[in-house]
Amino acid sequence: MAQTSPKKGAPAKFIGAALVSLGLLNTLLTVKANENPDTLYIVMAAIGALLIAAGTWRAR
């Protein structure tokens, strides 16, 4: 059975999507609880967006 390697950029896009999801979910839940959102969550979402962009760039 031949092993196939994942497409270029797929791991970066997956990790980026996870970071964006967790960052936005934590931010929305914090805002719903009438508290100030932590900047860590916003930075986490931004880093995730950069990873998605880098993975997309690498896959071309």
C-alpha positions as YAML, in Angstrom:
chain: A
units: angstrom
residues:
- id: 1
  name: MET
  ca: [0.00, 0.00, 0.00]
- id: 2
  name: ALA
  ca: [1.50, 3.31, -1.06]
- id: 3
  name: GLN
  ca: [1.62, 6.08, 1.48]
- id: 4
  name: THR
  ca: [0.51, 9.51, 0.41]
- id: 5
  name: SER
  ca: [1.81, 12.70, 1.94]
- id: 6
  name: PRO
  ca: [-0.55, 15.56, 2.79]
- id: 7
  name: LYS
  ca: [-0.75, 18.50, 0.42]
- id: 8
  name: LYS
  ca: [1.63, 21.36, 1.02]
- id: 9
  name: GLY
  ca: [0.20, 23.87, 3.45]
- id: 10
  name: ALA
  ca: [-2.56, 21.59, 4.75]
- id: 11
  name: PRO
  ca: [-1.18, 21.29, 8.32]
- id: 12
  name: ALA
  ca: [-0.72, 25.05, 8.57]
- id: 13
  name: LYS
  ca: [-4.27, 25.68, 7.37]
- id: 14
  name: PHE
  ca: [-5.67, 23.13, 9.83]
- id: 15
  name: ILE
  ca: [-3.82, 24.60, 12.82]
- id: 16
  name: GLY
  ca: [-4.73, 28.10, 11.68]
- id: 17
  name: ALA
  ca: [-8.42, 27.21, 11.45]
- id: 18
  name: ALA
  ca: [-8.31, 25.72, 14.93]
- id: 19
  name: LEU
  ca: [-6.67, 28.86, 16.35]
- id: 20
  name: VAL
  ca: [-9.15, 31.18, 14.65]
- id: 21
  name: SER
  ca: [-12.09, 29.09, 15.88]
- id: 22
  name: LEU
  ca: [-10.88, 28.95, 19.46]
- id: 23
  name: GLY
  ca: [-9.87, 32.61, 19.55]
- id: 24
  name: LEU
  ca: [-13.20, 33.86, 18.19]
- id: 25
  name: LEU
  ca: [-15.23, 31.46, 20.35]
- id: 26
  name: ASN
  ca: [-13.45, 32.60, 23.52]
- id: 27
  name: THR
  ca: [-13.83, 36.25, 22.54]
- id: 28
  name: LEU
  ca: [-17.55, 35.91, 21.81]
- id: 29
  name: LEU
  ca: [-18.23, 34.03, 25.05]
- id: 30
  name: THR
  ca: [-16.28, 36.62, 27.06]
- id: 31
  name: VAL
  ca: [-18.22, 39.47, 25.46]
- id: 32
  name: LYS
  ca: [-21.51, 37.65, 26.11]
- id: 33
  name: ALA
  ca: [-20.55, 37.42, 29.80]
- id: 34
  name: ASN
  ca: [-20.20, 41.25, 29.86]
- id: 35
  name: GLU
  ca: [-16.46, 41.14, 30.47]
- id: 36
  name: ASN
  ca: [-13.60, 42.70, 28.57]
- id: 37
  name: PRO
  ca: [-12.09, 40.23, 26.10]
- id: 38
  name: ASP
  ca: [-8.48, 39.29, 26.71]
- id: 39
  name: THR
  ca: [-6.08, 40.42, 24.00]
- id: 40
  name: LEU
  ca: [-4.60, 36.90, 23.95]
- id: 41
  name: TYR
  ca: [-7.74, 35.59, 22.22]
- id: 42
  name: ILE
  ca: [-7.60, 38.30, 19.58]
- id: 43
  name: VAL
  ca: [-3.90, 37.67, 18.97]
- id: 44
  name: MET
  ca: [-4.58, 33.92, 18.78]
- id: 45
  name: ALA
  ca: [-7.22, 34.50, 16.09]
- id: 46
  name: ALA
  ca: [-4.87, 36.81, 14.18]
- id: 47
  name: ILE
  ca: [-2.05, 34.25, 14.25]
- id: 48
  name: GLY
  ca: [-4.49, 31.63, 13.04]
- id: 49
  name: ALA
  ca: [-5.50, 33.85, 10.14]
- id: 50
  name: LEU
  ca: [-1.84, 34.32, 9.24]
- id: 51
  name: LEU
  ca: [-1.31, 30.55, 9.31]
- id: 52
  name: ILE
  ca: [-4.28, 30.02, 7.01]
- id: 53
  name: ALA
  ca: [-2.86, 32.61, 4.62]
- id: 54
  name: ALA
  ca: [0.60, 31.02, 4.76]
- id: 55
  name: GLY
  ca: [-0.83, 27.56, 4.13]
- id: 56
  name: THR
  ca: [-2.82, 28.86, 1.18]
- id: 57
  name: TRP
  ca: [0.27, 30.60, -0.20]
- id: 58
  name: ARG
  ca: [2.29, 27.39, 0.15]
- id: 59
  name: ALA
  ca: [-0.35, 25.26, -1.57]
- id: 60
  name: ARG
  ca: [-0.28, 27.24, -4.80]
...
